[in-house]
Coordinates of C-alpha atoms and ligand atoms in Angstrom, one line a residue:
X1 CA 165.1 272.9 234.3
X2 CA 161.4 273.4 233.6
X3 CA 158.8 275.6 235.3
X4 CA 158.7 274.8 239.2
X5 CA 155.1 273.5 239.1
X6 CA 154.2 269.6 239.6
X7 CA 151.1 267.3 240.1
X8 CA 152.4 265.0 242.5
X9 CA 150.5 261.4 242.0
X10 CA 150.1 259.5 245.2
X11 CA 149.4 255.8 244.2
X12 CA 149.7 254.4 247.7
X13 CA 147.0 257.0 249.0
X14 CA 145.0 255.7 245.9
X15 CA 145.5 252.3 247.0
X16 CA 144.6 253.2 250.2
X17 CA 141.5 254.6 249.3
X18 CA 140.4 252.0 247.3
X19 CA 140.6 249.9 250.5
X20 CA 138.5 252.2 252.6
X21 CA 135.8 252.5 250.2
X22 CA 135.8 248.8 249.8
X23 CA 136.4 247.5 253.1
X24 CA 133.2 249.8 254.2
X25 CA 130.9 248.6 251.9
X26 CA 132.0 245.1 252.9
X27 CA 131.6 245.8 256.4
X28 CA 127.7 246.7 256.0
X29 CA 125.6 243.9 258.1
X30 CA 123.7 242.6 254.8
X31 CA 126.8 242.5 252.5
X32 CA 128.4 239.4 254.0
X33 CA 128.2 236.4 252.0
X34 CA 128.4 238.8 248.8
X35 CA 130.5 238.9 246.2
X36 CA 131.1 242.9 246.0
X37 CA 133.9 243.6 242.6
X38 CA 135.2 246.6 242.6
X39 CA 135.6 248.8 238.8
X40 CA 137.5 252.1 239.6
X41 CA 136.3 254.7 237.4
X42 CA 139.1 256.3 235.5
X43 CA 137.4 258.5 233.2
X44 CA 138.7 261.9 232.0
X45 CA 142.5 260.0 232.5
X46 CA 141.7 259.0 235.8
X47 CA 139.8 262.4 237.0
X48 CA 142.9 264.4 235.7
X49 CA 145.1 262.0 237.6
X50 CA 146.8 260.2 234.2
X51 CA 146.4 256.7 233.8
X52 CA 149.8 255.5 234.9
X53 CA 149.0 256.8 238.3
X54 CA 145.6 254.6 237.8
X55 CA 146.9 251.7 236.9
X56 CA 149.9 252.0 239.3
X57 CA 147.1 253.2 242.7
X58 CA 144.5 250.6 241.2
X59 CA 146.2 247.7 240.4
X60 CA 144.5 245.0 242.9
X61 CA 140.8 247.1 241.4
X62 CA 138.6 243.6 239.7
X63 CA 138.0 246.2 236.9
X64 CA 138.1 249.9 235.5
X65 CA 135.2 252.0 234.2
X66 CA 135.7 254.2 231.7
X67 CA 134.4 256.1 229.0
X68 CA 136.9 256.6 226.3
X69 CA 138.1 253.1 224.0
X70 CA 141.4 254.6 223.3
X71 CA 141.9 255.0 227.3
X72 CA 141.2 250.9 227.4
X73 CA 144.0 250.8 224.9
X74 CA 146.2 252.2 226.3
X75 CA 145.5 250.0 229.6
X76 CA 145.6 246.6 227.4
X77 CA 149.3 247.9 226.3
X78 CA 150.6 248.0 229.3
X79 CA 149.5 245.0 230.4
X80 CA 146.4 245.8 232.6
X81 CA 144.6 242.2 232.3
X82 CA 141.0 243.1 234.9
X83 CA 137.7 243.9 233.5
X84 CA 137.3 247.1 231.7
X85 CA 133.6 248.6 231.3
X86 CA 132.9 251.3 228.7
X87 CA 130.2 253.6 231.1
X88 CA 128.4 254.6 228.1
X89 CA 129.1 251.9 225.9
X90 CA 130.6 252.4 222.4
X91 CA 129.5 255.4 220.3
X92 CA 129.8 254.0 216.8
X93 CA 129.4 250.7 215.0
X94 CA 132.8 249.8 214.4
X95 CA 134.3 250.3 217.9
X96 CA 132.7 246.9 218.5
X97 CA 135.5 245.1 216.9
X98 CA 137.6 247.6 218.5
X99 CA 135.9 246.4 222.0
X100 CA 136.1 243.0 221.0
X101 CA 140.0 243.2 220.0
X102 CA 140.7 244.9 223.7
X103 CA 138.5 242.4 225.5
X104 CA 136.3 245.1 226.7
X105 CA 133.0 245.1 228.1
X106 CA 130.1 247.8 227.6
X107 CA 127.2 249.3 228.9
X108 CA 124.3 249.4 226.6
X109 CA 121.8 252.4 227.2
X110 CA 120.1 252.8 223.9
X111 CA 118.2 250.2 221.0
X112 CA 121.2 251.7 218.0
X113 CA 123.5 250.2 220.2
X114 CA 121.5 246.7 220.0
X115 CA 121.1 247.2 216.4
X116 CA 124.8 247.8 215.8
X117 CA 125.6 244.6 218.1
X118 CA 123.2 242.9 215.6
X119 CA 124.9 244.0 212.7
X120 CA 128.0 243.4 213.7
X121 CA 128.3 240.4 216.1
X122 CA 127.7 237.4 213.2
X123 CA 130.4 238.9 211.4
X124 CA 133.2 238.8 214.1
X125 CA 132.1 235.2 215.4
X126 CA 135.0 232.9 214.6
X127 CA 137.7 235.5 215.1
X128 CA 138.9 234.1 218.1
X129 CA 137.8 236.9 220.3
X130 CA 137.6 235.9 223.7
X131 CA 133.9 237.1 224.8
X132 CA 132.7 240.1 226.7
X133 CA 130.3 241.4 229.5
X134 CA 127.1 243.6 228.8
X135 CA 125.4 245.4 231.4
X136 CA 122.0 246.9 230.4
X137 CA 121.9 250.6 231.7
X138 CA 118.6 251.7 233.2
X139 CA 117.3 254.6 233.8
X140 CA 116.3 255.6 237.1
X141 CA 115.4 259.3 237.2
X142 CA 118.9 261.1 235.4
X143 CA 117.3 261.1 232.4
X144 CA 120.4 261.1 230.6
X145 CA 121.3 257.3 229.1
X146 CA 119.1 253.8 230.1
X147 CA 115.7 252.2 229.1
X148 CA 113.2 252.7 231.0
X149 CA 112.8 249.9 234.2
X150 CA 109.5 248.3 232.7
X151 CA 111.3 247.6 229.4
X152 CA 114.0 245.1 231.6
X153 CA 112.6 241.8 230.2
X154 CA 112.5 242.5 226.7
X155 CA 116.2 244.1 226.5
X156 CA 117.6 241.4 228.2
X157 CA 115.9 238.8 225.8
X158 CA 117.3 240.9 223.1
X159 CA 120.5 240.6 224.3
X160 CA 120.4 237.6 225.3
X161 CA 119.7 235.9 221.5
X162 CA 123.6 236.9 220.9
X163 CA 124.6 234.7 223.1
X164 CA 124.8 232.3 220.1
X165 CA 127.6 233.8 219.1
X166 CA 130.3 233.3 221.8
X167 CA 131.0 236.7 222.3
X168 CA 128.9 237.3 225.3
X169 CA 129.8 236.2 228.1
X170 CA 127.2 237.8 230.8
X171 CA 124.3 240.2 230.6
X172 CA 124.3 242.5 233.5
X173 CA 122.6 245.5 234.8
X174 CA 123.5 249.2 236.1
X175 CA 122.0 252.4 237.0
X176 CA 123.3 255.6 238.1
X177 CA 122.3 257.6 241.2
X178 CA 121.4 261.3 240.3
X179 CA 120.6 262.2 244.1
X180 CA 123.2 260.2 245.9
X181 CA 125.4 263.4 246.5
X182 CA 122.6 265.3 247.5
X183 CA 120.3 265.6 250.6
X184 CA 117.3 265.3 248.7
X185 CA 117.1 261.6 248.3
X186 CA 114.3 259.9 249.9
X187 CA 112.2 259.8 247.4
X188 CA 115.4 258.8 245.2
X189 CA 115.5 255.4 247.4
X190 CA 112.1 254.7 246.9
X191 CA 111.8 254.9 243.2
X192 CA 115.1 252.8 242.9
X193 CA 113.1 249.9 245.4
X194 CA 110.5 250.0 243.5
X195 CA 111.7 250.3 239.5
X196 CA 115.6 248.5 239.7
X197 CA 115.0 246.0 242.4
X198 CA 111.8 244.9 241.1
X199 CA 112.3 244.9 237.4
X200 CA 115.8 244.6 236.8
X201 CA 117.9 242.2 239.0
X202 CA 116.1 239.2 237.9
X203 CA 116.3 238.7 234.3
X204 CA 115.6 236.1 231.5
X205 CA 114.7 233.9 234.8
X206 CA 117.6 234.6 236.7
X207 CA 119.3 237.0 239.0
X208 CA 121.9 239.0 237.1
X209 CA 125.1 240.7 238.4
X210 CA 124.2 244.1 239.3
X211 CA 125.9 247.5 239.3
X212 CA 124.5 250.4 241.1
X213 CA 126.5 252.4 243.3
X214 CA 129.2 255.5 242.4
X215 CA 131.2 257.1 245.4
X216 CA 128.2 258.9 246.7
X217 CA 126.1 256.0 246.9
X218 CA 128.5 253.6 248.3
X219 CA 129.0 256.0 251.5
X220 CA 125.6 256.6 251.4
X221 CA 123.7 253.2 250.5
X222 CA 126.0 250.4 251.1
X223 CA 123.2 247.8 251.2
X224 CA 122.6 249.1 247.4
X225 CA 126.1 248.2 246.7
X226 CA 125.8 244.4 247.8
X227 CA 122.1 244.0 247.1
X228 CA 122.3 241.0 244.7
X229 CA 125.1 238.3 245.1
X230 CA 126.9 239.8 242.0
X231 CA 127.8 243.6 242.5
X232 CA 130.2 245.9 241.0
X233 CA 130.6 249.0 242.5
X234 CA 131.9 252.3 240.6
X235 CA 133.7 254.4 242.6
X236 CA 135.6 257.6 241.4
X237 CA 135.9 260.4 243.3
X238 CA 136.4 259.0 246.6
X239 CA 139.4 256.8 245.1
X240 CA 141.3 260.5 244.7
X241 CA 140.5 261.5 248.0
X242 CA 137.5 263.5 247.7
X243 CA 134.4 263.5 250.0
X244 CA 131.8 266.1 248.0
X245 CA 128.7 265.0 249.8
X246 CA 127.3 267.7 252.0
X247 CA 125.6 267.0 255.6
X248 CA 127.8 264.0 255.1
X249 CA 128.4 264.2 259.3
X250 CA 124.7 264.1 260.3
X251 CA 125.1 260.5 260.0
X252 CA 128.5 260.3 261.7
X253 CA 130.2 258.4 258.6
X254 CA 134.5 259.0 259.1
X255 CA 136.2 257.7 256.3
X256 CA 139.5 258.4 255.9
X257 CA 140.4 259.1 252.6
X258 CA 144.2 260.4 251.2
X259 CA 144.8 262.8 248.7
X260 CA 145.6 261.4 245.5
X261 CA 147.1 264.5 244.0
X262 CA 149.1 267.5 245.6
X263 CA 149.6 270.2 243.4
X264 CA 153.1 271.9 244.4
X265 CA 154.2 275.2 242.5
X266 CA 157.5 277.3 243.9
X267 CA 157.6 280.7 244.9
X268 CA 159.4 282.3 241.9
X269 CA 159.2 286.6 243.5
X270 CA 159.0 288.4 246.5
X271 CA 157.2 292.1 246.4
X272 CA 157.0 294.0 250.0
X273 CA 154.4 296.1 249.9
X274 CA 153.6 299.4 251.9
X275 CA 149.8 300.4 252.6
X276 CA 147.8 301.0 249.8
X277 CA 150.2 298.8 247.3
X278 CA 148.2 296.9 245.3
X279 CA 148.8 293.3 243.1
X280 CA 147.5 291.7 240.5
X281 CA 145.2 292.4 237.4
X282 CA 142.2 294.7 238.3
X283 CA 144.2 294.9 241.8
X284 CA 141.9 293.1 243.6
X285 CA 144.2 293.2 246.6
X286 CA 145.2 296.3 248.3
X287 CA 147.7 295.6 251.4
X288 CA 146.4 297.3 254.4
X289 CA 149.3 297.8 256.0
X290 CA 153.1 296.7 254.9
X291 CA 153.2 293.2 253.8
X292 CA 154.9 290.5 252.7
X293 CA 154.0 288.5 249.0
X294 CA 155.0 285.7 247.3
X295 CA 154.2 285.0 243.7
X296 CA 153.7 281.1 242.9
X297 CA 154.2 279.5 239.0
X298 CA 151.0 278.5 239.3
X299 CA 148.3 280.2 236.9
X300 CA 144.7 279.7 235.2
X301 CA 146.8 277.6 232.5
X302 CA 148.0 275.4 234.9
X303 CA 143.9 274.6 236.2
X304 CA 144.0 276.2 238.5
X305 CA 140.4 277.9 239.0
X306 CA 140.7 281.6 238.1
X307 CA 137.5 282.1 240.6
X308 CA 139.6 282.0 243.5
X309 CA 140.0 285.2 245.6
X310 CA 141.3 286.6 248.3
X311 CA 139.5 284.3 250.6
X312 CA 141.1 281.1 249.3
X313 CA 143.9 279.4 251.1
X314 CA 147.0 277.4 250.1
X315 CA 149.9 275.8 252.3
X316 CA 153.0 277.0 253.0
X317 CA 155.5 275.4 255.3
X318 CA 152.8 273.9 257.3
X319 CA 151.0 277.0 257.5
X320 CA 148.0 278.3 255.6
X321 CA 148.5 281.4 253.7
X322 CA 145.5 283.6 251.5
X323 CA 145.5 284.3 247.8
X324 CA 146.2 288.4 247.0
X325 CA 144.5 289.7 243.7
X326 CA 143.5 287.8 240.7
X327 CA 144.8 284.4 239.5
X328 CA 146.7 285.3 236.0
X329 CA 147.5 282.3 233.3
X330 CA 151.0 281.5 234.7
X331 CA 150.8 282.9 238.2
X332 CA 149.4 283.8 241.2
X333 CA 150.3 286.2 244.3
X334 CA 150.0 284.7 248.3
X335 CA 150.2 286.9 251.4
X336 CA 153.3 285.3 253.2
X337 CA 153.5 288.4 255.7
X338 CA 153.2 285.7 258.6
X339 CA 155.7 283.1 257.0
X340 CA 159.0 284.4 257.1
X341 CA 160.6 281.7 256.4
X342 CA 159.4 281.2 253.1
X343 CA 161.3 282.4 250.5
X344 CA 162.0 282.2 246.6
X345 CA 162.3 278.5 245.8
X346 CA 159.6 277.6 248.8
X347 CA 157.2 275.1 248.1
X348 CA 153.5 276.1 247.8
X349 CA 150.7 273.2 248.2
X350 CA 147.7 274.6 246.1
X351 CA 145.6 271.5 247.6
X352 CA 147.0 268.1 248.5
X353 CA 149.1 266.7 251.6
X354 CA 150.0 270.0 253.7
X355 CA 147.8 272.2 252.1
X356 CA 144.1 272.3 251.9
X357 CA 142.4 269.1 250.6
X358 CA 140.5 268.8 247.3
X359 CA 137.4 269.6 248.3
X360 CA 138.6 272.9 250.6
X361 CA 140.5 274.0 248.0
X362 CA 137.3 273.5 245.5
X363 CA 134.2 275.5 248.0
X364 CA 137.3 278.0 248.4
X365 CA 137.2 278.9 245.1
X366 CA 133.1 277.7 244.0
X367 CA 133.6 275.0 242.2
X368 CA 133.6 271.0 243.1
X369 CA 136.8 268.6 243.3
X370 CA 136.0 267.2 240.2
X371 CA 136.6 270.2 238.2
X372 CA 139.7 271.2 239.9
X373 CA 141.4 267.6 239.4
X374 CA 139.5 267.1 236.2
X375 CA 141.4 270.5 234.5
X376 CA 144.7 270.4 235.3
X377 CA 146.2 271.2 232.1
X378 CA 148.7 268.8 229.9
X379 CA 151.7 271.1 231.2
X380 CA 152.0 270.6 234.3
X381 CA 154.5 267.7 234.2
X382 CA 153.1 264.8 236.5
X383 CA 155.2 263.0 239.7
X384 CA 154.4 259.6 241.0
X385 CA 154.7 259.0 244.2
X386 CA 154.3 255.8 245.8
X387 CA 155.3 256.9 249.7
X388 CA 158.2 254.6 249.6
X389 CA 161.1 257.5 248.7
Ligands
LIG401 C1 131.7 258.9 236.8 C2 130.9 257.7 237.0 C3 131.0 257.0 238.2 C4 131.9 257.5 239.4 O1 131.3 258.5 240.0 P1 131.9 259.2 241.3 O2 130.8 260.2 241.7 O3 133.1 259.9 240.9 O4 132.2 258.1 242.3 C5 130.3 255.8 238.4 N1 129.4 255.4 237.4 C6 129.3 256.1 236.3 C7 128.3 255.6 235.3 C8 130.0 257.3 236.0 O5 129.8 257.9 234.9

């Protein structure tokens, strides 16, 4: 039997939470009558999730966003037939064919990536490939990938001469939020009214399908996410059942989303402790009076954040019990002084369905949900779980 540790993989709460997310943007007053798609992200294999859980939780998504080619693969093999979108397009010239071969669309954010596309497009015209979406990416304040608003028409007319060639099928445009998380985003809303609304929904004399809004924004600015009549939202985080947006109850919003992943480990020791016993490297914990720990296979190697302390909670048997001492690589140690029943072989929730959730368990120990999910490490075997056993 292997090591008592498992990342269980809830694909109905994924499902689930790809209906809340959509079924609120949908529900926003100036939405109706639009056609809002939905591309779950599944970068970083699916936020640390695995893609089999993806493509099991998100299989009635219109699409998948992604950054990695070999990830849209690996979908195509097993039959995933949706959209897929490379986020940051392709990195090099000959992934085009690669892109092409998949049936795989791509953002472009940079002028190498239109030279490439003019290198390479004439020669793979007549190959039968079936042909693919572009969405321009613009820039609206990350400063990381995208041309510049004011540059919109000429891109698109770019773009637009390779329509000749069969292998484009639409030419789109996105943008990221960089203050959608955060509460400093007036000025955020403005800029995007007055730079993406303006200059780059209308395009080559038409409207163009539009792709704005991540997890953030869709809570946030659901009339971004069904501004045109063709939108594609991204959502990611929120499909695995995190809500990271501060101050998110000032505005009352509820949405009830599932964890996606509960990370189970087994209590593998029992140490009683008198006062002034002490556990761990650099014995960070020093029992106060006699007491009662467990030690969990569950360590740094596993993900799980070393800068967790004494503070942080996990679940036990319903209950909540506190980390003692310093997280090693294969382990750490709980105070279970007020859980008697647990024992060796107990389950312990590190975050997930009776333990904390994924953003608790994140501020517990500083970090954000994303980095918790994102590094769970390849050995920690993965469960799926679909709610039905
Ligand atoms: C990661 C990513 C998303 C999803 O972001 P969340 O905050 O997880 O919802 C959407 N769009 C792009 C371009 C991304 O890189």
């Amino acid at each position: 039997m292997s090591r008592p540790i498992k990342a269980i993989l809830h694909t109905n709460n994924m499902a689930h939470n790809l209906q809340i997310i959509t079924s609120s943007v949908k529900a926003h007053p100036e939405n109706q009558n639009k056609t809002i798609k939905r591309l779950a992200v599944i970068k970083a294999n699916a936020y640390g999730h695995g893609l089999a859980a993806a493509m099991e939780g998100f299989k009635d998504a219109d699409g998948f966003g992604m950054i990695d080619l070999e990830d849209a693969a690996v979908l195509r093999k097993n039959g995933v037939t949706q959209d897929i979108l490379l986020l940051e397009g392709f990195f090099h010239k000959s992934d085009i064919k690669t892109m092409l071969n998949l049936g795989v669309s791509t953002a472009i954010h940079s002028p190498y990536q239109i030279n490439y596309l003019k290198e390479e497009l004439p020669r793979l015209v007549s190959r039968g490939f079936k042909p693919v979406n572009l969405f321009i990416k613009f820039n609206t304040g990350m400063n990381r990938l995208g041309f510049k608003p004011s540059e919109a028409q000429k891109v698109y007319e770019q773009l637009a001469e390779f329509k000749s060639t069969g292998l484009i099928k639409s030419i789109g445009s996105m943008m990221h939020f960089a203050n959608a998380d955060t509460d400093n985003r007036d000025a955020e809303v403005v800029r995007i009214e007055e730079e993406f609304v303006k200059n780059c929904m209308n395009l080559g004399g038409h409207e163009v399908p539009v792709s704005l809004c991540n997890s953030a924004a869709c809570v946030r600015y659901p009339r971004f996410a069904g501004i045109a009549t063709e939108n594609w939202i991204r959502p990611g985080s929120v499909l695995y059942g995190s809500q990271y947006f501060p101050n998110l109850n000032e505005q009352n919003v509820v949405h009830n989303f599932k964890p996606a992943m509960s990370l189970v480990a087994d209590i593998i020791a029992i140490q009683n402790l008198k006062a002034g016993d002490s556990v761990g490297y650099g014995s960070k914990f020093t029992a106060t009076k006699d007491c009662r720990i467990a030690v969990v296979a569950c360590g740094y190697a596993d993900g799980y954040p070393r800068s967790a302390t004494n503070e942080t909670e996990v679940g036990v048997l319903g209950k909540r019990a506190k980390l003692a001492g310093r997280v090693s690589m294969d382990m750490i140690a709980i105070d279970i002084s007020h859980i008697p029943e647990a024992n060796i072989g107990t389950p312990v929730v590190l975050w997930g369905e009776g333990g904390p959730n994924i953003d608790e368990a994140a501020q517990m120990c500083g970090r954000i949900s994303y980095e918790l999910i994102c590094g769970i490490t390849p050995r920690v075997p993965k469960v799926l779980d679909n709610g039905q056993s």
